[in-house]
CSV table of C-alpha atoms and ligand atoms in Angstrom, one decimal:
chain,number,residue,atom,x,y,z
A,152,MET,CA,12.8,14.5,-3.4
A,153,GLN,CA,10.5,12.6,-5.6
A,154,PRO,CA,10.7,13.8,-9.3
A,155,LEU,CA,7.0,14.7,-9.6
A,156,HIS,CA,6.7,16.3,-6.1
A,157,GLY,CA,4.6,19.5,-6.4
A,158,ARG,CA,3.0,18.4,-9.7
A,159,THR,CA,-0.7,18.0,-10.2
A,160,ALA,CA,-1.7,15.3,-12.6
A,161,LEU,CA,-4.9,14.5,-14.3
A,162,VAL,CA,-5.4,11.1,-16.0
A,163,THR,CA,-8.7,10.6,-17.9
A,164,GLY,CA,-10.2,7.2,-18.1
A,165,ALA,CA,-8.1,5.7,-15.3
A,166,THR,CA,-10.5,3.2,-13.8
A,167,SER,CA,-8.5,0.4,-15.5
A,168,GLY,CA,-5.7,-0.5,-17.9
A,169,ILE,CA,-3.2,2.0,-19.1
A,170,GLY,CA,-4.8,5.0,-17.4
A,171,LYS,CA,-4.9,3.4,-14.0
A,172,ALA,CA,-1.3,2.1,-14.3
A,173,THR,CA,-0.2,5.6,-15.3
A,174,ALA,CA,-2.0,7.3,-12.5
A,175,LEU,CA,-0.3,4.9,-10.1
A,176,ALA,CA,3.1,5.5,-11.6
A,177,LEU,CA,2.7,9.3,-11.4
A,178,ALA,CA,1.4,9.1,-7.8
A,179,ASN,CA,4.4,6.9,-6.9
A,180,LEU,CA,6.7,9.6,-8.3
A,181,GLY,CA,5.1,12.2,-6.0
A,182,ALA,CA,2.4,13.8,-8.1
A,183,ARG,CA,-1.0,14.6,-6.7
A,184,VAL,CA,-3.3,12.7,-9.0
A,185,THR,CA,-6.9,13.1,-10.1
A,186,ILE,CA,-8.5,10.3,-12.1
A,187,THR,CA,-11.7,10.3,-14.1
A,188,GLY,CA,-14.1,7.8,-15.4
A,189,ARG,CA,-17.8,7.5,-16.1
A,190,GLU,CA,-19.0,5.5,-13.2
A,191,GLU,CA,-18.7,6.3,-9.5
A,192,ALA,CA,-18.2,2.7,-8.3
A,193,ARG,CA,-15.4,1.9,-10.7
A,194,LEU,CA,-13.8,5.2,-9.9
A,195,ALA,CA,-13.9,4.6,-6.2
A,196,ALA,CA,-12.4,1.2,-6.6
A,197,ALA,CA,-9.5,2.6,-8.6
A,198,VAL,CA,-8.9,5.5,-6.3
A,199,ARG,CA,-8.4,3.0,-3.4
A,200,ASP,CA,-5.4,1.5,-5.3
A,201,ILE,CA,-3.7,4.8,-6.1
A,202,PRO,CA,-2.0,6.6,-3.1
A,203,GLY,CA,-3.4,10.0,-2.4
A,204,ALA,CA,-5.6,10.1,-5.6
A,205,GLN,CA,-9.0,11.7,-6.0
A,206,GLY,CA,-11.7,10.6,-8.4
A,207,VAL,CA,-13.9,12.8,-10.4
A,208,VAL,CA,-16.8,11.4,-12.4
A,209,CYS,CA,-16.4,13.0,-15.8
A,210,ASP,CA,-17.4,11.6,-19.2
A,211,VAL,CA,-15.0,13.0,-21.7
A,212,ARG,CA,-17.8,13.0,-24.3
A,213,ASP,CA,-19.7,15.6,-22.3
A,214,ALA,CA,-18.5,19.0,-23.3
A,215,GLU,CA,-20.4,20.8,-20.5
A,216,GLN,CA,-19.0,18.5,-17.8
A,217,CYS,CA,-15.5,18.8,-19.0
A,218,ALA,CA,-15.8,22.6,-19.2
A,219,ARG,CA,-17.1,22.7,-15.6
A,220,LEU,CA,-14.8,20.2,-14.0
A,221,LEU,CA,-11.4,20.1,-15.7
A,222,PRO,CA,-10.2,23.7,-15.4
A,223,ALA,CA,-10.7,23.7,-11.6
A,224,LEU,CA,-8.3,20.8,-11.2
A,225,GLN,CA,-5.4,23.1,-12.3
A,226,ALA,CA,-3.4,20.1,-13.5
A,227,ASP,CA,0.1,20.7,-14.9
A,228,LEU,CA,0.5,17.2,-16.2
A,229,VAL,CA,-2.4,15.9,-18.2
A,230,VAL,CA,-2.8,12.4,-19.7
A,231,ALA,CA,-5.6,12.2,-22.3
A,232,ASN,CA,-6.1,8.5,-22.0
A,233,ALA,CA,-9.8,7.7,-22.1
A,234,GLY,CA,-10.6,5.7,-25.2
A,235,LEU,CA,-12.1,2.6,-26.6
A,236,ALA,CA,-12.9,0.5,-29.7
A,237,ILE,CA,-16.1,-1.3,-30.4
A,238,GLY,CA,-16.3,-4.2,-32.9
A,239,VAL,CA,-14.1,-5.3,-35.8
A,240,ASP,CA,-16.8,-4.7,-38.4
A,241,LYS,CA,-15.9,-3.6,-41.9
A,242,LEU,CA,-16.8,0.1,-42.4
A,243,HIS,CA,-19.6,-0.8,-44.8
A,244,GLU,CA,-21.2,-3.1,-42.3
A,245,GLY,CA,-20.7,-1.1,-39.1
A,246,ASP,CA,-23.1,0.2,-36.5
A,247,CYS,CA,-23.7,3.9,-36.6
A,248,ALA,CA,-24.4,4.2,-32.9
A,249,GLU,CA,-21.2,2.4,-32.0
A,250,TRP,CA,-19.2,4.6,-34.4
A,251,SER,CA,-20.6,7.7,-32.5
A,252,LEU,CA,-19.5,6.3,-29.2
A,253,VAL,CA,-16.0,5.6,-30.4
A,254,VAL,CA,-15.6,8.9,-32.3
A,255,ASP,CA,-17.1,11.0,-29.5
A,256,THR,CA,-14.8,9.3,-26.9
A,257,ASN,CA,-11.5,9.1,-28.8
A,258,VAL,CA,-11.8,12.3,-30.8
A,259,LYS,CA,-14.1,14.8,-29.2
A,260,GLY,CA,-13.1,13.5,-25.7
A,261,VAL,CA,-9.5,14.4,-26.4
A,262,MET,CA,-10.5,17.8,-27.8
A,263,HIS,CA,-12.6,18.5,-24.7
A,264,THR,CA,-9.8,17.4,-22.4
A,265,TYR,CA,-7.2,19.5,-24.3
A,266,ARG,CA,-9.4,22.6,-24.5
A,267,HIS,CA,-10.2,22.6,-20.8
A,268,THR,CA,-6.7,21.9,-19.4
A,269,VAL,CA,-4.1,23.4,-21.9
A,270,PRO,CA,-5.0,27.1,-21.2
A,271,HIS,CA,-3.8,26.5,-17.6
A,272,LEU,CA,-0.5,25.0,-18.9
A,273,VAL,CA,0.0,27.9,-21.2
A,274,GLY,CA,-0.7,30.3,-18.3
A,275,LEU,CA,2.0,28.5,-16.3
A,276,GLY,CA,4.4,28.5,-19.2
A,277,ARG,CA,5.2,24.9,-18.4
A,278,GLY,CA,3.7,21.5,-18.0
A,279,ASP,CA,3.0,18.3,-20.0
A,280,PHE,CA,0.1,17.2,-22.1
A,281,VAL,CA,0.2,13.5,-23.0
A,282,PHE,CA,-1.9,12.0,-25.8
A,283,LEU,CA,-2.6,8.3,-25.6
A,284,GLY,CA,-2.4,7.5,-29.3
A,285,SER,CA,-1.8,4.1,-30.7
A,286,VAL,CA,0.1,2.3,-33.5
A,287,ALA,CA,-3.5,2.4,-35.0
A,288,GLY,CA,-2.8,6.1,-35.5
A,289,ARG,CA,0.2,5.2,-37.8
A,290,GLN,CA,-1.1,2.1,-39.6
A,291,VAL,CA,-4.5,0.7,-40.4
A,292,TYR,CA,-5.9,-2.9,-40.3
A,293,PRO,CA,-9.0,-4.6,-41.6
A,294,GLY,CA,-11.9,-4.2,-39.1
A,295,GLY,CA,-10.2,-1.2,-37.5
A,296,SER,CA,-11.2,1.6,-39.8
A,297,VAL,CA,-13.2,3.7,-37.3
A,298,TYR,CA,-10.8,3.1,-34.4
A,299,CYS,CA,-7.7,3.8,-36.7
A,300,ALA,CA,-9.4,7.0,-38.0
A,301,THR,CA,-9.8,8.2,-34.4
A,302,LYS,CA,-6.2,7.5,-33.5
A,303,HIS,CA,-5.0,9.2,-36.7
A,304,ALA,CA,-7.0,12.2,-35.5
A,305,VAL,CA,-5.2,12.1,-32.2
A,306,ARG,CA,-1.9,12.0,-34.0
A,307,ALA,CA,-3.1,15.1,-36.0
A,308,PHE,CA,-3.9,16.9,-32.8
A,309,TYR,CA,-0.5,16.1,-31.4
A,310,GLU,CA,1.3,17.4,-34.5
A,311,ALA,CA,-0.9,20.6,-34.7
A,312,ALA,CA,-0.4,21.2,-31.0
A,313,ARG,CA,3.4,21.1,-31.3
A,314,LEU,CA,3.1,23.9,-33.8
A,315,GLU,CA,0.5,25.9,-32.0
A,316,LEU,CA,2.2,25.7,-28.6
A,317,HIS,CA,5.7,26.4,-30.0
A,318,GLY,CA,7.5,28.7,-27.5
A,319,SER,CA,4.8,28.3,-24.8
A,320,GLY,CA,7.0,26.1,-22.5
A,321,VAL,CA,4.4,23.3,-22.6
A,322,ARG,CA,5.7,19.9,-23.6
A,323,LEU,CA,3.7,17.5,-25.8
A,324,LEU,CA,4.0,13.8,-26.0
A,325,THR,CA,2.1,11.1,-27.9
A,326,VAL,CA,2.5,7.6,-26.7
A,327,ASP,CA,1.5,5.1,-29.3
A,328,PRO,CA,1.5,1.5,-28.1
A,329,GLY,CA,0.8,-1.7,-30.0
A,330,MET,CA,-1.0,-4.5,-28.2
A,331,VAL,CA,-1.5,-3.9,-24.5
A,332,GLU,CA,-3.4,-6.5,-22.3
A,333,THR,CA,-6.2,-4.5,-20.7
A,334,ASP,CA,-10.0,-4.4,-20.7
A,335,PHE,CA,-9.7,-2.9,-24.2
A,336,SER,CA,-10.5,-6.1,-26.1
A,337,ARG,CA,-13.3,-7.1,-23.7
A,338,VAL,CA,-14.9,-3.7,-24.4
A,339,ARG,CA,-14.2,-4.1,-28.2
A,340,PHE,CA,-15.9,-7.6,-28.2
A,341,ARG,CA,-18.9,-6.2,-26.3
A,342,GLY,CA,-18.1,-8.2,-23.2
A,343,ASP,CA,-17.1,-11.5,-24.8
A,344,THR,CA,-14.2,-12.5,-22.6
A,345,THR,CA,-13.3,-15.6,-24.6
A,346,ARG,CA,-12.8,-13.6,-27.7
A,347,ALA,CA,-10.9,-11.0,-25.8
A,348,ALA,CA,-8.5,-13.6,-24.3
A,349,ALA,CA,-7.8,-15.0,-27.7
A,350,VAL,CA,-6.4,-11.6,-28.8
A,351,TYR,CA,-3.6,-11.9,-26.3
A,352,ALA,CA,-3.0,-15.7,-26.4
A,353,GLY,CA,0.6,-16.4,-27.0
A,354,ALA,CA,1.3,-12.8,-28.0
A,355,GLU,CA,3.2,-11.8,-24.8
A,356,PRO,CA,1.6,-8.3,-25.1
A,357,LEU,CA,2.7,-5.2,-23.4
A,358,ALA,CA,1.4,-4.7,-19.8
A,359,PRO,CA,-0.3,-1.4,-18.8
A,360,SER,CA,2.7,-0.8,-16.5
A,361,ASP,CA,5.0,-0.9,-19.5
A,362,VAL,CA,3.2,2.1,-21.0
A,363,ALA,CA,3.0,3.8,-17.7
A,364,ASP,CA,6.8,3.5,-17.4
A,365,ALA,CA,7.3,5.1,-20.8
A,366,ILE,CA,5.1,8.1,-19.8
A,367,ALA,CA,6.8,8.4,-16.4
A,368,TYR,CA,10.2,8.4,-18.2
A,369,ALA,CA,9.2,11.2,-20.6
A,370,VAL,CA,7.6,13.5,-18.0
A,371,THR,CA,10.5,13.2,-15.6
A,372,ARG,CA,13.1,14.5,-18.1
A,373,PRO,CA,14.6,18.0,-17.4
A,374,ALA,CA,12.4,20.9,-18.6
A,375,HIS,CA,14.6,21.5,-21.7
A,376,VAL,CA,14.0,17.9,-22.9
A,377,ASN,CA,10.7,17.0,-24.7
A,378,ILE,CA,10.3,13.4,-25.6
A,379,GLY,CA,7.8,13.9,-28.4
A,380,GLU,CA,6.8,10.5,-29.7
A,381,ILE,CA,7.0,7.1,-28.2
A,382,VAL,CA,6.0,4.1,-30.3
A,383,MET,CA,6.2,0.8,-28.4
A,384,TRP,CA,5.4,-2.7,-29.5
A,385,ALA,CA,5.2,-6.1,-27.8
A,386,SER,CA,8.4,-7.8,-29.1
A,387,ARG,CA,6.3,-10.4,-30.9
A,388,GLN,CA,4.3,-7.7,-32.8
A,389,ALA,CA,5.9,-6.3,-36.0
A,390,SER,CA,2.9,-4.3,-37.3
A,391,THR,CA,-0.8,-4.0,-36.7
A,392,THR,CA,-1.3,-7.1,-38.9
A,393,LEU,CA,1.8,-9.2,-38.2
A,394,LEU,CA,2.1,-11.0,-34.9
A,395,ASN,CA,4.3,-14.0,-34.0
A,396,ARG,CA,2.3,-16.0,-31.4
A,397,LYS,CA,4.1,-18.4,-29.1
A,398,SER,CA,2.7,-21.9,-29.9
B,642,NAP,N1,-5.0,-1.9,-25.0
B,642,NAP,C1,-4.4,-1.6,-26.1
B,642,NAP,O1,-3.9,-2.5,-26.9
B,642,NAP,C2,-4.1,-0.2,-26.6
B,642,NAP,C3,-3.2,0.1,-27.5
B,642,NAP,C4,-2.9,1.3,-28.0
B,642,NAP,C5,-3.6,2.4,-27.4
B,642,NAP,N2,-4.6,2.1,-26.5
B,642,NAP,C6,-5.3,3.3,-25.9
B,642,NAP,O2,-5.1,3.3,-24.5
B,642,NAP,C7,-6.2,4.0,-23.9
B,642,NAP,C8,-6.6,3.3,-22.7
B,642,NAP,O3,-7.1,2.0,-23.1
B,642,NAP,P1,-6.9,0.7,-22.2
B,642,NAP,O4,-6.3,-0.3,-23.2
B,642,NAP,O5,-6.3,1.0,-20.9
B,642,NAP,O6,-8.4,0.2,-22.1
B,642,NAP,P2,-9.4,0.0,-20.8
B,642,NAP,O7,-8.7,-0.8,-19.8
B,642,NAP,O8,-10.7,-0.4,-21.3
B,642,NAP,O9,-9.5,1.5,-20.2
B,642,NAP,C9,-10.2,2.5,-20.8
B,642,NAP,C10,-10.5,3.6,-19.8
B,642,NAP,O10,-11.2,4.6,-20.5
B,642,NAP,C11,-12.3,5.0,-19.7
B,642,NAP,N3,-13.4,5.6,-20.5
B,642,NAP,C12,-14.0,5.1,-21.6
B,642,NAP,N4,-14.9,5.9,-22.1
B,642,NAP,C13,-14.8,7.0,-21.3
B,642,NAP,C14,-15.4,8.3,-21.3
B,642,NAP,N5,-16.4,8.6,-22.2
B,642,NAP,N6,-15.1,9.2,-20.3
B,642,NAP,C15,-14.2,8.9,-19.4
B,642,NAP,N7,-13.6,7.7,-19.3
B,642,NAP,C16,-13.8,6.8,-20.3
B,642,NAP,C17,-12.8,3.7,-19.0
B,642,NAP,O11,-13.4,4.0,-17.8
B,642,NAP,P3,-15.0,3.7,-17.4
B,642,NAP,O12,-15.4,2.6,-18.3
B,642,NAP,O13,-14.9,3.4,-16.0
B,642,NAP,O14,-15.7,5.0,-17.7
B,642,NAP,C18,-11.4,3.1,-18.7
B,642,NAP,O15,-10.9,3.6,-17.5
B,642,NAP,C19,-7.2,4.2,-25.0
B,642,NAP,O16,-7.2,5.5,-25.5
B,642,NAP,C20,-6.8,3.2,-26.0
B,642,NAP,O17,-7.3,3.6,-27.3
B,642,NAP,C21,-4.9,0.9,-26.0
């Protein structure tokens, strides 16, 4: 019997990167998986790569859409993954519209996802809610103020949720990776693929599947075991500001 047979998983923002790899890992372990993203075409392409998955167009920033679509999925394993960074501007030089996009996605998007899935977990008296945090939720770096603030918020949600859901039977996990090679940097550099590639050059970054493995490990432990926090780094990265690149 596959360890996640009979489980219903939801992974937000799973058209690429960590979300897509996690959805694939959960499906391969037997879960019935729903993935979300903002665009139908990207979603359809990702669904084709994940056995048995269904795709639901849902923008996590949209409170009404989340309220209408997420409870009906009745997921008992939720990965709040959708997130992004834009730019590396100093806070006093940043773009207000870009800040709104990042805060609305990374903070309010997680709140919407949590609000519209966790009542079902509480009703079941079991299940898993996984926050995709970041080492940026534990450390800051120049040019990362807004992104780091949003990931510190995610860490606060995780810590508060542990207290609020104490005794409910629901397990909570925050997975906080360092550098992972995904579309993240292309999005951050507003489509500049050369700049994005330079982020990862010689860094031997984590792969999305490395993060997916960690999530899969945590959610397949016996019910009495709650892996709460996973911090994972590329071996060449010591902190958000210290990276030993291969020459
Ligand atoms: N890459 C890293 O180094 C790293 C490190 C630590 C943590 N993280 C975190 O890991 C998570 C996934 O990032 P990634 O690296 O895998 O980047 P990615 O490849 O760019 O994936 C981001 C995903 O989020 C989705 N998304 C963005 N805005 C959305 C919205 N409003 N509603 C629904 N979906 C939305 C995107 O889908 P569409 O564009 O198709 O809508 C895409 O599927 C993020 O929370 C990120 O902060 C990344």
